[in-house]
C-alpha positions as protocol buffer text, in pm:
chain_id: "A"
residue {
  index: 1
  type: UNK
  ca { x: -1815 y: 32 z: -988 }
}
residue {
  index: 2
  type: UNK
  ca { x: -1542 y: -132 z: -776 }
}
residue {
  index: 3
  type: UNK
  ca { x: -1533 y: 183 z: -499 }
}
residue {
  index: 4
  type: UNK
  ca { x: -1138 y: 211 z: -254 }
}
residue {
  index: 5
  type: UNK
  ca { x: -1202 y: 399 z: 111 }
}
residue {
  index: 6
  type: UNK
  ca { x: -856 y: 536 z: 141 }
}
residue {
  index: 7
  type: UNK
  ca { x: -768 y: 531 z: 558 }
}
residue {
  index: 8
  type: UNK
  ca { x: -631 y: 888 z: 599 }
}
residue {
  index: 9
  type: UNK
  ca { x: -340 y: 853 z: 899 }
}
residue {
  index: 10
  type: UNK
  ca { x: -302 y: 1241 z: 906 }
}
residue {
  index: 11
  type: UNK
  ca { x: -6 y: 1181 z: 574 }
}
residue {
  index: 12
  type: UNK
  ca { x: 67 y: 1447 z: 320 }
}
residue {
  index: 13
  type: UNK
  ca { x: -17 y: 1284 z: 65 }
}
residue {
  index: 14
  type: UNK
  ca { x: -305 y: 1077 z: 151 }
}
residue {
  index: 15
  type: UNK
  ca { x: -506 y: 1356 z: -125 }
}
residue {
  index: 16
  type: UNK
  ca { x: -321 y: 1269 z: -393 }
}
residue {
  index: 17
  type: UNK
  ca { x: -354 y: 901 z: -361 }
}
residue {
  index: 18
  type: UNK
  ca { x: -784 y: 985 z: -392 }
}
residue {
  index: 19
  type: UNK
  ca { x: -686 y: 1150 z: -673 }
}
residue {
  index: 20
  type: UNK
  ca { x: -516 y: 899 z: -848 }
}
residue {
  index: 21
  type: UNK
  ca { x: -827 y: 681 z: -782 }
}
residue {
  index: 22
  type: UNK
  ca { x: -1079 y: 884 z: -830 }
}
residue {
  index: 23
  type: UNK
  ca { x: -913 y: 945 z: -1191 }
}
residue {
  index: 24
  type: UNK
  ca { x: -862 y: 609 z: -1252 }
}
residue {
  index: 25
  type: UNK
  ca { x: -1290 y: 539 z: -1206 }
}
residue {
  index: 26
  type: UNK
  ca { x: -1332 y: 421 z: -884 }
}
residue {
  index: 27
  type: UNK
  ca { x: -1514 y: 530 z: -691 }
}
residue {
  index: 28
  type: UNK
  ca { x: -1353 y: 600 z: -371 }
}
residue {
  index: 29
  type: UNK
  ca { x: -1445 y: 757 z: -59 }
}
residue {
  index: 30
  type: UNK
  ca { x: -1114 y: 894 z: 187 }
}
residue {
  index: 31
  type: UNK
  ca { x: -1225 y: 879 z: 535 }
}
residue {
  index: 32
  type: UNK
  ca { x: -1028 y: 1003 z: 860 }
}
residue {
  index: 33
  type: UNK
  ca { x: -884 y: 671 z: 1019 }
}
residue {
  index: 34
  type: UNK
  ca { x: -1059 y: 656 z: 1338 }
}
residue {
  index: 35
  type: UNK
  ca { x: -1381 y: 611 z: 1137 }
}
residue {
  index: 36
  type: UNK
  ca { x: -1447 y: 205 z: 1156 }
}
residue {
  index: 37
  type: UNK
  ca { x: -1433 y: 17 z: 898 }
}
residue {
  index: 38
  type: UNK
  ca { x: -1853 y: -160 z: 946 }
}
residue {
  index: 39
  type: UNK
  ca { x: -1891 y: 227 z: 850 }
}
residue {
  index: 40
  type: UNK
  ca { x: -1659 y: 258 z: 507 }
}
residue {
  index: 41
  type: UNK
  ca { x: -1747 y: -42 z: 339 }
}
residue {
  index: 42
  type: UNK
  ca { x: -1571 y: -111 z: 33 }
}
residue {
  index: 43
  type: UNK
  ca { x: -1418 y: -325 z: -246 }
}
residue {
  index: 44
  type: UNK
  ca { x: -1084 y: -226 z: -141 }
}
residue {
  index: 45
  type: UNK
  ca { x: -906 y: -21 z: 157 }
}
residue {
  index: 46
  type: UNK
  ca { x: -626 y: 175 z: 110 }
}
residue {
  index: 47
  type: UNK
  ca { x: -399 y: 198 z: 411 }
}
residue {
  index: 48
  type: UNK
  ca { x: -163 y: 649 z: 366 }
}
residue {
  index: 49
  type: UNK
  ca { x: 103 y: 759 z: 456 }
}
residue {
  index: 50
  type: UNK
  ca { x: 158 y: 884 z: 779 }
}
residue {
  index: 51
  type: UNK
  ca { x: 370 y: 1106 z: 981 }
}
residue {
  index: 52
  type: UNK
  ca { x: 376 y: 851 z: 1322 }
}
residue {
  index: 53
  type: UNK
  ca { x: 266 y: 492 z: 1400 }
}
residue {
  index: 54
  type: UNK
  ca { x: 67 y: 659 z: 1708 }
}
residue {
  index: 55
  type: UNK
  ca { x: -135 y: 821 z: 1474 }
}
residue {
  index: 56
  type: UNK
  ca { x: -296 y: 528 z: 1256 }
}
residue {
  index: 57
  type: UNK
  ca { x: -574 y: 556 z: 1439 }
}
residue {
  index: 58
  type: UNK
  ca { x: -871 y: 294 z: 1394 }
}
residue {
  index: 59
  type: UNK
  ca { x: -657 y: 226 z: 1117 }
}
residue {
  index: 60
  type: UNK
  ca { x: -596 y: -162 z: 1203 }
}
residue {
  index: 61
  type: UNK
  ca { x: -857 y: -273 z: 1224 }
}
residue {
  index: 62
  type: UNK
  ca { x: -875 y: -231 z: 848 }
}
residue {
  index: 63
  type: UNK
  ca { x: -671 y: -683 z: 855 }
}
residue {
  index: 64
  type: UNK
  ca { x: -977 y: -749 z: 943 }
}
residue {
  index: 65
  type: UNK
  ca { x: -1173 y: -676 z: 678 }
}
residue {
  index: 66
  type: UNK
  ca { x: -1245 y: -939 z: 398 }
}
residue {
  index: 67
  type: UNK
  ca { x: -1139 y: -720 z: 135 }
}
residue {
  index: 68
  type: UNK
  ca { x: -763 y: -656 z: -71 }
}
residue {
  index: 69
  type: UNK
  ca { x: -580 y: -366 z: 134 }
}
residue {
  index: 70
  type: UNK
  ca { x: -339 y: -201 z: 11 }
}
residue {
  index: 71
  type: UNK
  ca { x: -58 y: -30 z: 282 }
}
residue {
  index: 72
  type: UNK
  ca { x: 132 y: 292 z: 133 }
}
residue {
  index: 73
  type: UNK
  ca { x: 453 y: 399 z: 367 }
}
residue {
  index: 74
  type: UNK
  ca { x: 327 y: 413 z: 764 }
}
residue {
  index: 75
  type: UNK
  ca { x: 47 y: 190 z: 598 }
}
residue {
  index: 76
  type: UNK
  ca { x: 256 y: -96 z: 426 }
}
residue {
  index: 77
  type: UNK
  ca { x: 440 y: -67 z: 788 }
}
residue {
  index: 78
  type: UNK
  ca { x: 120 y: -42 z: 1012 }
}
residue {
  index: 79
  type: UNK
  ca { x: 41 y: -385 z: 877 }
}
residue {
  index: 80
  type: UNK
  ca { x: 387 y: -557 z: 918 }
}
residue {
  index: 81
  type: UNK
  ca { x: 305 y: -443 z: 1264 }
}
residue {
  index: 82
  type: UNK
  ca { x: -8 y: -564 z: 1314 }
}
residue {
  index: 83
  type: UNK
  ca { x: 89 y: -899 z: 1156 }
}
residue {
  index: 84
  type: UNK
  ca { x: 352 y: -1010 z: 1293 }
}
residue {
  index: 85
  type: UNK
  ca { x: 600 y: -834 z: 1162 }
}
residue {
  index: 86
  type: UNK
  ca { x: 851 y: -594 z: 1280 }
}
residue {
  index: 87
  type: UNK
  ca { x: 932 y: -185 z: 1148 }
}
residue {
  index: 88
  type: UNK
  ca { x: 1260 y: -56 z: 1265 }
}
residue {
  index: 89
  type: UNK
  ca { x: 1457 y: 268 z: 1176 }
}
residue {
  index: 90
  type: UNK
  ca { x: 1605 y: 267 z: 852 }
}
residue {
  index: 91
  type: UNK
  ca { x: 1934 y: 426 z: 805 }
}
residue {
  index: 92
  type: UNK
  ca { x: 1840 y: 651 z: 523 }
}
residue {
  index: 93
  type: UNK
  ca { x: 1545 y: 906 z: 681 }
}
residue {
  index: 94
  type: UNK
  ca { x: 1317 y: 1176 z: 486 }
}
residue {
  index: 95
  type: UNK
  ca { x: 1240 y: 1090 z: 89 }
}
residue {
  index: 96
  type: UNK
  ca { x: 1487 y: 1032 z: -190 }
}
residue {
  index: 97
  type: UNK
  ca { x: 1445 y: 945 z: -535 }
}
residue {
  index: 98
  type: UNK
  ca { x: 1529 y: 517 z: -554 }
}
residue {
  index: 99
  type: UNK
  ca { x: 1595 y: 207 z: -811 }
}
residue {
  index: 100
  type: UNK
  ca { x: 1302 y: -70 z: -706 }
}
residue {
  index: 101
  type: UNK
  ca { x: 1459 y: -441 z: -757 }
}
residue {
  index: 102
  type: UNK
  ca { x: 1105 y: -630 z: -837 }
}
residue {
  index: 103
  type: UNK
  ca { x: 1215 y: -913 z: -632 }
}
residue {
  index: 104
  type: UNK
  ca { x: 856 y: -1187 z: -784 }
}
residue {
  index: 105
  type: UNK
  ca { x: 734 y: -1078 z: -1187 }
}
residue {
  index: 106
  type: UNK
  ca { x: 483 y: -1304 z: -1098 }
}
residue {
  index: 107
  type: UNK
  ca { x: 323 y: -1090 z: -818 }
}
residue {
  index: 108
  type: UNK
  ca { x: -89 y: -963 z: -887 }
}
residue {
  index: 109
  type: UNK
  ca { x: 27 y: -571 z: -769 }
}
residue {
  index: 110
  type: UNK
  ca { x: 418 y: -518 z: -864 }
}
residue {
  index: 111
  type: UNK
  ca { x: 467 y: -835 z: -1094 }
}
residue {
  index: 112
  type: UNK
  ca { x: 437 y: -594 z: -1401 }
}
residue {
  index: 113
  type: UNK
  ca { x: 656 y: -349 z: -1320 }
}
residue {
  index: 114
  type: UNK
  ca { x: 938 y: -632 z: -1321 }
}
residue {
  index: 115
  type: UNK
  ca { x: 1207 y: -605 z: -1325 }
}
residue {
  index: 116
  type: UNK
  ca { x: 1276 y: -249 z: -1131 }
}
residue {
  index: 117
  type: UNK
  ca { x: 1151 y: 21 z: -1054 }
}
residue {
  index: 118
  type: UNK
  ca { x: 1245 y: 418 z: -985 }
}
residue {
  index: 119
  type: UNK
  ca { x: 1035 y: 552 z: -707 }
}
residue {
  index: 120
  type: UNK
  ca { x: 978 y: 834 z: -433 }
}
residue {
  index: 121
  type: UNK
  ca { x: 991 y: 724 z: -91 }
}
residue {
  index: 122
  type: UNK
  ca { x: 1123 y: 798 z: 224 }
}
residue {
  index: 123
  type: UNK
  ca { x: 1327 y: 561 z: 493 }
}
residue {
  index: 124
  type: UNK
  ca { x: 1276 y: 707 z: 872 }
}
residue {
  index: 125
  type: UNK
  ca { x: 1135 y: 334 z: 952 }
}
residue {
  index: 126
  type: UNK
  ca { x: 1061 y: 95 z: 775 }
}
residue {
  index: 127
  type: UNK
  ca { x: 941 y: -276 z: 784 }
}
residue {
  index: 128
  type: UNK
  ca { x: 1311 y: -558 z: 880 }
}
residue {
  index: 129
  type: UNK
  ca { x: 1084 y: -868 z: 876 }
}
residue {
  index: 130
  type: UNK
  ca { x: 809 y: -1024 z: 746 }
}
residue {
  index: 131
  type: UNK
  ca { x: 498 y: -1107 z: 841 }
}
residue {
  index: 132
  type: UNK
  ca { x: 376 y: -1455 z: 908 }
}
residue {
  index: 133
  type: UNK
  ca { x: 227 y: -1506 z: 545 }
}
residue {
  index: 134
  type: UNK
  ca { x: 365 y: -1198 z: 346 }
}
residue {
  index: 135
  type: UNK
  ca { x: 678 y: -1294 z: 134 }
}
residue {
  index: 136
  type: UNK
  ca { x: 875 y: -961 z: 6 }
}
residue {
  index: 137
  type: UNK
  ca { x: 833 y: -804 z: -387 }
}
residue {
  index: 138
  type: UNK
  ca { x: 1068 y: -588 z: -396 }
}
residue {
  index: 139
  type: UNK
  ca { x: 1445 y: -456 z: -239 }
}
residue {
  index: 140
  type: UNK
  ca { x: 1640 y: -182 z: -322 }
}
residue {
  index: 141
  type: UNK
  ca { x: 2003 y: -30 z: -166 }
}
residue {
  index: 142
  type: UNK
  ca { x: 1811 y: 158 z: 95 }
}
residue {
  index: 143
  type: UNK
  ca { x: 1623 y: -90 z: 219 }
}
residue {
  index: 144
  type: UNK
  ca { x: 1551 y: -476 z: 198 }
}
residue {
  index: 145
  type: UNK
  ca { x: 1156 y: -555 z: 265 }
}
residue {
  index: 146
  type: UNK
  ca { x: 998 y: -202 z: -31 }
}
residue {
  index: 147
  type: UNK
  ca { x: 745 y: -430 z: -117 }
}
residue {
  index: 148
  type: UNK
  ca { x: 451 y: -755 z: 20 }
}
residue {
  index: 149
  type: UNK
  ca { x: 248 y: -1009 z: -76 }
}
residue {
  index: 150
  type: UNK
  ca { x: 14 y: -1177 z: 169 }
}
residue {
  index: 151
  type: UNK
  ca { x: -220 y: -1300 z: -202 }
}
residue {
  index: 152
  type: UNK
  ca { x: -388 y: -1517 z: -2 }
}
residue {
  index: 153
  type: UNK
  ca { x: -562 y: -1210 z: 174 }
}
residue {
  index: 154
  type: UNK
  ca { x: -455 y: -980 z: -40 }
}
residue {
  index: 155
  type: UNK
  ca { x: -229 y: -796 z: 158 }
}
residue {
  index: 156
  type: UNK
  ca { x: 30 y: -553 z: -32 }
}
residue {
  index: 157
  type: UNK
  ca { x: 227 y: -300 z: 140 }
}
residue {
  index: 158
  type: UNK
  ca { x: 516 y: -98 z: -80 }
}
residue {
  index: 159
  type: UNK
  ca { x: 715 y: 92 z: 140 }
}
residue {
  index: 160
  type: UNK
  ca { x: 678 y: 391 z: -151 }
}
residue {
  index: 161
  type: UNK
  ca { x: 436 y: 641 z: -274 }
}
residue {
  index: 162
  type: UNK
  ca { x: 284 y: 524 z: -595 }
}
residue {
  index: 163
  type: UNK
  ca { x: 112 y: 866 z: -606 }
}
residue {
  index: 164
  type: UNK
  ca { x: 324 y: 1066 z: -668 }
}
residue {
  index: 165
  type: UNK
  ca { x: 429 y: 1196 z: -934 }
}
residue {
  index: 166
  type: UNK
  ca { x: 796 y: 1150 z: -931 }
}
residue {
  index: 167
  type: UNK
  ca { x: 748 y: 748 z: -905 }
}
residue {
  index: 168
  type: UNK
  ca { x: 704 y: 612 z: -1234 }
}
residue {
  index: 169
  type: UNK
  ca { x: 429 y: 356 z: -1294 }
}
residue {
  index: 170
  type: UNK
  ca { x: 310 y: 437 z: -969 }
}
residue {
  index: 171
  type: UNK
  ca { x: -95 y: 443 z: -1177 }
}
residue {
  index: 172
  type: UNK
  ca { x: -30 y: 93 z: -1329 }
}
residue {
  index: 173
  type: UNK
  ca { x: 53 y: -97 z: -907 }
}
residue {
  index: 174
  type: UNK
  ca { x: -312 y: 99 z: -797 }
}
residue {
  index: 175
  type: UNK
  ca { x: -435 y: -18 z: -1159 }
}
residue {
  index: 176
  type: UNK
  ca { x: -313 y: -307 z: -1052 }
}
residue {
  index: 177
  type: UNK
  ca { x: -473 y: -342 z: -689 }
}
residue {
  index: 178
  type: UNK
  ca { x: -808 y: -241 z: -819 }
}
residue {
  index: 179
  type: UNK
  ca { x: -771 y: -537 z: -1016 }
}
residue {
  index: 180
  type: UNK
  ca { x: -738 y: -770 z: -689 }
}
residue {
  index: 181
  type: UNK
  ca { x: -1034 y: -550 z: -533 }
}
residue {
  index: 182
  type: UNK
  ca { x: -1236 y: -597 z: -914 }
}
residue {
  index: 183
  type: UNK
  ca { x: -1150 y: -1010 z: -881 }
}
residue {
  index: 184
  type: UNK
  ca { x: -1300 y: -1052 z: -534 }
}
residue {
  index: 185
  type: UNK
  ca { x: -1554 y: -826 z: -604 }
}
residue {
  index: 186
  type: UNK
  ca { x: -1705 y: -1045 z: -826 }
}
residue {
  index: 187
  type: UNK
  ca { x: -1988 y: -1275 z: -814 }
}
residue {
  index: 188
  type: UNK
  ca { x: -1843 y: -1664 z: -900 }
}
residue {
  index: 189
  type: UNK
  ca { x: -1916 y: -1760 z: -1180 }
}
residue {
  index: 190
  type: UNK
  ca { x: -1784 y: -2093 z: -1242 }
}
């Protein structure tokens, strides 16, 4: 069974990330962000949302593992900052219903959502420049980088919250991430 660890950055929806993954048939565990990756081995990691970059603990260390990582909201921003991108204050604080345009129909994470989807997102802070090796995979009228991917490392980030009911097709995004985790974990059959 595929195992995914949710790294809790003290977000208000972290329990919903856990529940969604569990309901999709994944062996899921949620750990505090002070937990070192060696104590939370998995086929993939989700870096949750949260209130502040100052409270991300050891979450950045999960980017040093050789498994897929999905960053959600603050997790997305942490991924960008740690890997050489930029995060800035957004023009729109608070949560809002946003139409997101998918740039890349072939992207393993968001491609199946092409051409657009409705999401629930906060834009108090947002990625303003993707890190080296990443491409922007989604945008909106509110935020220039709603999602990003580095498919070579299987690192993915989304500004929005796929785990909440207000986001259309959120489970599909998690299913796509699970598929990447399974593909990376499967032994080479060639």
